[in-house]
PDB file of C-alpha atoms and ligand atoms in Angstrom:
ATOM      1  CA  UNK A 122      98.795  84.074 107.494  1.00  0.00           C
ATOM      2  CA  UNK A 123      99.456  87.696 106.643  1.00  0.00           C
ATOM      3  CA  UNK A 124      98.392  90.080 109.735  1.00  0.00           C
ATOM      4  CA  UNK A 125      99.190  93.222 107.573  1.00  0.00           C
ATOM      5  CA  UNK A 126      97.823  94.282 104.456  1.00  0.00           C
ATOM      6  CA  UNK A 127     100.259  97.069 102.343  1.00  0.00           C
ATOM      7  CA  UNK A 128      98.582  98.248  99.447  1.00  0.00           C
ATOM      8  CA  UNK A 129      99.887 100.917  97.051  1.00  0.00           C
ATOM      9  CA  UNK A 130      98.088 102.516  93.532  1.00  0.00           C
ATOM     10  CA  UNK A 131     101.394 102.370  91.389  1.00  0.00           C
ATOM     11  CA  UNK A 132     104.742 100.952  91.548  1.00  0.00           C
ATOM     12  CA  UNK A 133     105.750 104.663  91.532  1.00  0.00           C
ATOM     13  CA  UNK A 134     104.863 104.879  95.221  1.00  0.00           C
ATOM     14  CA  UNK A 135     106.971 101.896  96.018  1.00  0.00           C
ATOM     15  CA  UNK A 136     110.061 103.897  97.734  1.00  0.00           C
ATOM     16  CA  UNK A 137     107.889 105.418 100.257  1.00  0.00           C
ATOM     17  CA  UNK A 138     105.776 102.295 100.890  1.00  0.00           C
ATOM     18  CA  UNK A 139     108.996  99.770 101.118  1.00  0.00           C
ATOM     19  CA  UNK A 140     109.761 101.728 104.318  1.00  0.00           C
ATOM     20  CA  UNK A 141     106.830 100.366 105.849  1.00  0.00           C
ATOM     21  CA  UNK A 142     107.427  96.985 104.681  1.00  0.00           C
ATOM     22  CA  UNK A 143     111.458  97.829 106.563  1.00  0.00           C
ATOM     23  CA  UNK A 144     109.397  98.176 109.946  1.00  0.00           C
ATOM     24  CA  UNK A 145     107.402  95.022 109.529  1.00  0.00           C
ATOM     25  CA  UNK A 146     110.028  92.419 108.766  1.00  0.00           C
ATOM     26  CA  UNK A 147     111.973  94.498 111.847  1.00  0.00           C
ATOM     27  CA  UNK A 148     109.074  93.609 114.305  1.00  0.00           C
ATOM     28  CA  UNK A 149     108.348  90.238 113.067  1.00  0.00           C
ATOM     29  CA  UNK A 150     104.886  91.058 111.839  1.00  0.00           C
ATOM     30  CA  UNK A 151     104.009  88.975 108.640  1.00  0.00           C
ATOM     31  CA  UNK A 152     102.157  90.935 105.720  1.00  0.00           C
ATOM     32  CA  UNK A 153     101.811  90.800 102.502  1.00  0.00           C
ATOM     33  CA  UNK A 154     102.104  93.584  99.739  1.00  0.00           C
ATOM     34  CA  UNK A 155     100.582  94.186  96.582  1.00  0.00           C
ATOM     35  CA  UNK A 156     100.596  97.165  93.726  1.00  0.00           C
ATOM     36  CA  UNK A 157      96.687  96.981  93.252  1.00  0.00           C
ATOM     37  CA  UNK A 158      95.196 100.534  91.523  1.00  0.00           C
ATOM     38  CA  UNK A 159      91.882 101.399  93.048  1.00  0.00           C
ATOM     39  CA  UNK A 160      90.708 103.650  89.648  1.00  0.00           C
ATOM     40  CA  UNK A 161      92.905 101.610  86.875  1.00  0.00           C
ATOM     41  CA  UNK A 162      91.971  97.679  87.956  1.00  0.00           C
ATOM     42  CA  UNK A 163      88.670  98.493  90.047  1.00  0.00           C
ATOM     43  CA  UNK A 164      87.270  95.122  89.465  1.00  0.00           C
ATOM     44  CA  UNK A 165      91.007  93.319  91.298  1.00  0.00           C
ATOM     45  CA  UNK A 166      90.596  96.551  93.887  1.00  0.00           C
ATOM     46  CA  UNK A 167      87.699  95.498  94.814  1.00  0.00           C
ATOM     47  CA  UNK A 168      88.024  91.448  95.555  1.00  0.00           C
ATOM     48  CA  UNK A 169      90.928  91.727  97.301  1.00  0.00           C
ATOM     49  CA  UNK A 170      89.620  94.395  99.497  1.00  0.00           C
ATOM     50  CA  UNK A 171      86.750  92.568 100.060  1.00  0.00           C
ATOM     51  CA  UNK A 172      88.430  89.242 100.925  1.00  0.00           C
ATOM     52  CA  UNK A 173      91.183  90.878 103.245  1.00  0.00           C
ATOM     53  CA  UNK A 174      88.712  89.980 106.423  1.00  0.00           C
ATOM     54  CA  UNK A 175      88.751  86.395 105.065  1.00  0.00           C
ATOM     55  CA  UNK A 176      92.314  86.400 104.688  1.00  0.00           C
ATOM     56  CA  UNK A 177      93.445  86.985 107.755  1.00  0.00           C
ATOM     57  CA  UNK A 178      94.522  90.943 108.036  1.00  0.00           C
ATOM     58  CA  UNK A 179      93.996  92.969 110.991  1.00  0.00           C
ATOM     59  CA  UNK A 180      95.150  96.412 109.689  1.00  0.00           C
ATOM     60  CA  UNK A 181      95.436  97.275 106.147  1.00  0.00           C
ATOM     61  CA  UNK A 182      98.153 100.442 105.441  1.00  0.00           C
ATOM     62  CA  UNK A 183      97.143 101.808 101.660  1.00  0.00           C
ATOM     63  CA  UNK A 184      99.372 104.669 100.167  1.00  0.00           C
ATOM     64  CA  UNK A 185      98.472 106.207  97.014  1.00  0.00           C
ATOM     65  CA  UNK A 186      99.283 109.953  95.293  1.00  0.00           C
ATOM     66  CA  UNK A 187      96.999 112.626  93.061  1.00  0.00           C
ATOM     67  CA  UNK A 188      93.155 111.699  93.774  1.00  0.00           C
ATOM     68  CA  UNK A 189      94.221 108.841  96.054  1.00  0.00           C
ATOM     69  CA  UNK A 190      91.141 107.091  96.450  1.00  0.00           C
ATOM     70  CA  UNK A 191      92.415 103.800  97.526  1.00  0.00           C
ATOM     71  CA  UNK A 192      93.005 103.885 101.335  1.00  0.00           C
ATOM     72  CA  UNK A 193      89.137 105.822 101.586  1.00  0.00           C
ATOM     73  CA  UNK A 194      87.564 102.529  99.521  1.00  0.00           C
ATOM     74  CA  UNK A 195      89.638 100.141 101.545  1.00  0.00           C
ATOM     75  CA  UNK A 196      87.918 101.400 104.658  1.00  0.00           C
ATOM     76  CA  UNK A 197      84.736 101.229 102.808  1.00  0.00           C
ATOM     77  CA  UNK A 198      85.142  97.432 102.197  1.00  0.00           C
ATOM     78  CA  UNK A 199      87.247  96.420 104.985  1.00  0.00           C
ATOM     79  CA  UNK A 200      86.316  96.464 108.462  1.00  0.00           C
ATOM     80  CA  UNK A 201      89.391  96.449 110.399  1.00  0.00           C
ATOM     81  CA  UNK A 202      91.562  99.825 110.801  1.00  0.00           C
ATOM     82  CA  UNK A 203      93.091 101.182 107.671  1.00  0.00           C
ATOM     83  CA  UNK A 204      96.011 103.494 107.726  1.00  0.00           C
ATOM     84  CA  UNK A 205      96.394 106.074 104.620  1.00  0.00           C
ATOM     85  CA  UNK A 206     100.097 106.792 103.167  1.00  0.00           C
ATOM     86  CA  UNK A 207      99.655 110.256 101.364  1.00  0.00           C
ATOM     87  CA  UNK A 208     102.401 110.010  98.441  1.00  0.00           C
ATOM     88  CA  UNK A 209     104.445 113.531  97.525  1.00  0.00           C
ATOM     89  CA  UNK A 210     103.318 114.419  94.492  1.00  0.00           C
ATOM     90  CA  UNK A 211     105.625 116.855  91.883  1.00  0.00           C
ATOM     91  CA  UNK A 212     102.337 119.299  90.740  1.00  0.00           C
ATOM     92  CA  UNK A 213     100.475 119.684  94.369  1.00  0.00           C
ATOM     93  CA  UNK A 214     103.755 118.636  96.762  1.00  0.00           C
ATOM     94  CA  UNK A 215     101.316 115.953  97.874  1.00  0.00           C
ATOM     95  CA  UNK A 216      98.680 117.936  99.404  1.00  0.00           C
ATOM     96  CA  UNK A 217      96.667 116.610  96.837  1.00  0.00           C
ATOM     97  CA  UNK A 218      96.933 112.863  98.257  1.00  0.00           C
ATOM     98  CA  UNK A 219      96.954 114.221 101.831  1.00  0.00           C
ATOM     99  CA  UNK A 220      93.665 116.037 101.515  1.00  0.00           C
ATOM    100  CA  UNK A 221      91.704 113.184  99.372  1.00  0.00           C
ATOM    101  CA  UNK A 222      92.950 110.488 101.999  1.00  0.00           C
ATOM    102  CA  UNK A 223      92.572 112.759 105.739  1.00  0.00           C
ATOM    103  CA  UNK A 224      89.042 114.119 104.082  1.00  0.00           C
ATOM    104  CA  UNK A 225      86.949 111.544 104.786  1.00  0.00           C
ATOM    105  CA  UNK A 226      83.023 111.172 105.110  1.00  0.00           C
ATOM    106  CA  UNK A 227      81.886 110.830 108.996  1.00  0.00           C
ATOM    107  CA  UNK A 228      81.763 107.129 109.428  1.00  0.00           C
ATOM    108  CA  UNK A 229      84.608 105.668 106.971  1.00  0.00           C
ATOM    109  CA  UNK A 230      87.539 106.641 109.286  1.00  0.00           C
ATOM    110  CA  UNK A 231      91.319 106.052 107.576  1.00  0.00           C
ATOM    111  CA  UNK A 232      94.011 106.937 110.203  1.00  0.00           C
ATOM    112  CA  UNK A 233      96.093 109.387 107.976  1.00  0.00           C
ATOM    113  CA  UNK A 234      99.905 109.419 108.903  1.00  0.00           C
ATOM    114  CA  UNK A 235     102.072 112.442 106.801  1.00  0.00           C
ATOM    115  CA  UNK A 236     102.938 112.637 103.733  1.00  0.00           C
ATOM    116  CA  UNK A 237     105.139 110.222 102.562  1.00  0.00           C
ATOM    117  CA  UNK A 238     104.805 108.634 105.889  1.00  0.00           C
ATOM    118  CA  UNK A 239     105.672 105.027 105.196  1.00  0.00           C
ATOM    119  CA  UNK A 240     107.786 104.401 108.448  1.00  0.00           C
ATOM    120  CA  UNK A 241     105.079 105.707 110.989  1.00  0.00           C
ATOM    121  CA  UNK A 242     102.300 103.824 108.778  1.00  0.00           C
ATOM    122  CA  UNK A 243     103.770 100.672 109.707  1.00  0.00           C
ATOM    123  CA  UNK A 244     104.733 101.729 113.381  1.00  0.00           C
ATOM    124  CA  UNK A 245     100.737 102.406 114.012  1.00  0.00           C
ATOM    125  CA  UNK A 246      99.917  99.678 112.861  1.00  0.00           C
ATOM    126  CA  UNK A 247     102.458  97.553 114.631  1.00  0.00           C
ATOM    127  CA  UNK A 248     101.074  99.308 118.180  1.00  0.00           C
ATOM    128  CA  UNK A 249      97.396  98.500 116.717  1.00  0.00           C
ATOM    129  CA  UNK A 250      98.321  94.925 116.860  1.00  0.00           C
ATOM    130  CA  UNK A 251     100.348  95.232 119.986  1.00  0.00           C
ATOM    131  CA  UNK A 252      97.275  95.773 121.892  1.00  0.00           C
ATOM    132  CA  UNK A 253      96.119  92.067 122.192  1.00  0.00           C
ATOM    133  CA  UNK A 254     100.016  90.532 121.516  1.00  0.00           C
ATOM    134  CA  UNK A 255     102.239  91.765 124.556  1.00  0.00           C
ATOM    135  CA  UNK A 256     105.565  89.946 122.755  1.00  0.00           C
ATOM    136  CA  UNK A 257     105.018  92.639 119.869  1.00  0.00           C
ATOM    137  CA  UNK A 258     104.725  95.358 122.726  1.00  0.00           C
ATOM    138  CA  UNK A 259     108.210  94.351 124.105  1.00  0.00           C
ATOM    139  CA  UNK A 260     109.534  94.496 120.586  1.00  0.00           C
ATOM    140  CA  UNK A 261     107.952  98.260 120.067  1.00  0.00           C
ATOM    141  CA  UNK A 262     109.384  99.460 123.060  1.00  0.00           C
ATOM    142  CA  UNK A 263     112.772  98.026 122.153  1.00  0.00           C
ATOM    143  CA  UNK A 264     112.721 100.403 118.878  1.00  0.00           C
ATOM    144  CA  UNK A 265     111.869 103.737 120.764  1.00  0.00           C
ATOM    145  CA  UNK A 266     114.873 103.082 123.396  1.00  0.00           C
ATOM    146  CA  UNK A 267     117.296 102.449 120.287  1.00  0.00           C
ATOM    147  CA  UNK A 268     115.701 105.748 119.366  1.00  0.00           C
ATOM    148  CA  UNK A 269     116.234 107.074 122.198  1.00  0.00           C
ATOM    149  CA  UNK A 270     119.515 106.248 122.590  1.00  0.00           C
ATOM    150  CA  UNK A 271     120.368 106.946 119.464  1.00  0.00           C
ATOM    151  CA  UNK A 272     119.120 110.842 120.023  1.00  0.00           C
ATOM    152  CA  UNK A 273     121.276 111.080 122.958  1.00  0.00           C
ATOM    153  CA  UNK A 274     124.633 109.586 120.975  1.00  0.00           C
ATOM    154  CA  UNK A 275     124.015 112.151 118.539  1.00  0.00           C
ATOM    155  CA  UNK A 276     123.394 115.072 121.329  1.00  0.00           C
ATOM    156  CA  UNK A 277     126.690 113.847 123.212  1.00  0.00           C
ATOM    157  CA  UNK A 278     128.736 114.321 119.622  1.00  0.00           C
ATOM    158  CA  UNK A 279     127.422 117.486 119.709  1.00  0.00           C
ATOM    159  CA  UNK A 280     128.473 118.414 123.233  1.00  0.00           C
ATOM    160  CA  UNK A 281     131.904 117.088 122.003  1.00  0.00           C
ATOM    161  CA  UNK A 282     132.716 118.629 118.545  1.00  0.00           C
ATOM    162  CA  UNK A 283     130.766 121.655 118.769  1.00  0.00           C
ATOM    163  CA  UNK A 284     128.256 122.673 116.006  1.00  0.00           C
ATOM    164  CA  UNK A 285     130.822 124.017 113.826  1.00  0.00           C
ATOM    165  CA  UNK A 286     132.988 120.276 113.682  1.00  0.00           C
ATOM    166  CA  UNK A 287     129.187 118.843 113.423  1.00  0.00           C
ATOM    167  CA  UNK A 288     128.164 116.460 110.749  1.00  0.00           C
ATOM    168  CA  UNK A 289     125.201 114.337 110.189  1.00  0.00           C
TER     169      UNK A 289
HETATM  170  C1  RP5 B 160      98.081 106.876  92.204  1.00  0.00           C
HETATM  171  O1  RP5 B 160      98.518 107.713  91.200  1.00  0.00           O
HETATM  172  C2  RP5 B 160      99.287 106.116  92.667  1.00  0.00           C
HETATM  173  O2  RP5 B 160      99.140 105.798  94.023  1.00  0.00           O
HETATM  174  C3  RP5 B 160     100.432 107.035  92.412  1.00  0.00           C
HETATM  175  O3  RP5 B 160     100.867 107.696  93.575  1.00  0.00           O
HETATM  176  C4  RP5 B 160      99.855 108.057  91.430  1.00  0.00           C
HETATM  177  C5  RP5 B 160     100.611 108.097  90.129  1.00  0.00           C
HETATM  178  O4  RP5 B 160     100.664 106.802  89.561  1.00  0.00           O
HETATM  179  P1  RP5 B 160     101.573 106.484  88.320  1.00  0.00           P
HETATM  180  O5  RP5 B 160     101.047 107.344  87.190  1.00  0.00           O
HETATM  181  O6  RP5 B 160     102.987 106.832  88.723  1.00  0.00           O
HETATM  182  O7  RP5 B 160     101.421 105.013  88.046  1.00  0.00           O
HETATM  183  O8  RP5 B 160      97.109 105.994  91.771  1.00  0.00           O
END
């Protein structure tokens, strides 16, 4: 049974939302994922929305772009936590989705990560579940110390080569 919900309005968003799905499959966490568009196919929207409970999700992480509606009516309909993905878009640099998904009403929370924020979409959620599965904890704090390390490899090049010999 799927813990995770991903949810994006358009195929076109599917680059930033795969990165999510990356962390998932990296922590173990099942999900499932689904191109489902909130103002295009309201009817499908709104079933599968309202039978994610049912289903078996804990967290539900929605991206969408322009007037991105979709994570906002998720947490209308779904109980749980839902994390918004604002998409970059190429007429408002994305501060359209940002602003329609981090606006919302008191009461209808959606935990808004930045834009294009696939990677720490999945991460929050992954610590969200983490609070009742200690295994999953273990496995989080096994990513930040490769980060960690991996910060300090790059700092000790650095120390080496100089800034000048310095290449990403
Ligand atoms: C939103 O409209 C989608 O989430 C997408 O970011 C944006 C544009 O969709 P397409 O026109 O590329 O399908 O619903």
């Amino acid at each position: 049974m799927a813990q995770v919900g991903i949810v994006m309005g358009s195929d076109s968003d599917m680059a930033v939302m795969s990165k999510a799905a990356d962390v998932l499959e990296e922590l173990g966490i099942s999900y499932e994922m689904r191109i489902i568009s909130a103002h295009r196919e309201p009817d499908l929207f709104f079933e599968w929305a309202k039978g994610a409970e049912d289903r078996g999700l804990k967290v539900i992480i929605a991206g969408a772009g322009m007037a991105a509606h979709l994570p906002g009516m998720c947490a209308a309909l779904f109980p749980l936590p839902v994390i918004g993905v604002p998409m970059h878009t190429t007429s408002l640099g994305g501060r359209d989705s940002l602003y329609s998904i981090v606006q919302m009403p008191s009461g209808i929370p959606v935990a808004t990560v930045a834009i294009n924020g696939g990677k720490n979409a999945a991460l929050l959620a992954a610590k969200i579940l983490a609070v009742s599965d200690s295994a999953l904890l273990d496995r989080l704090k096994a990513v930040s110390a490769k980060q960690e390390a991996e910060v300090k490899a790059k700092d000790a090049r650095l120390q080496e080569t100089g800034y000048q010999n310095y290449t990403r």
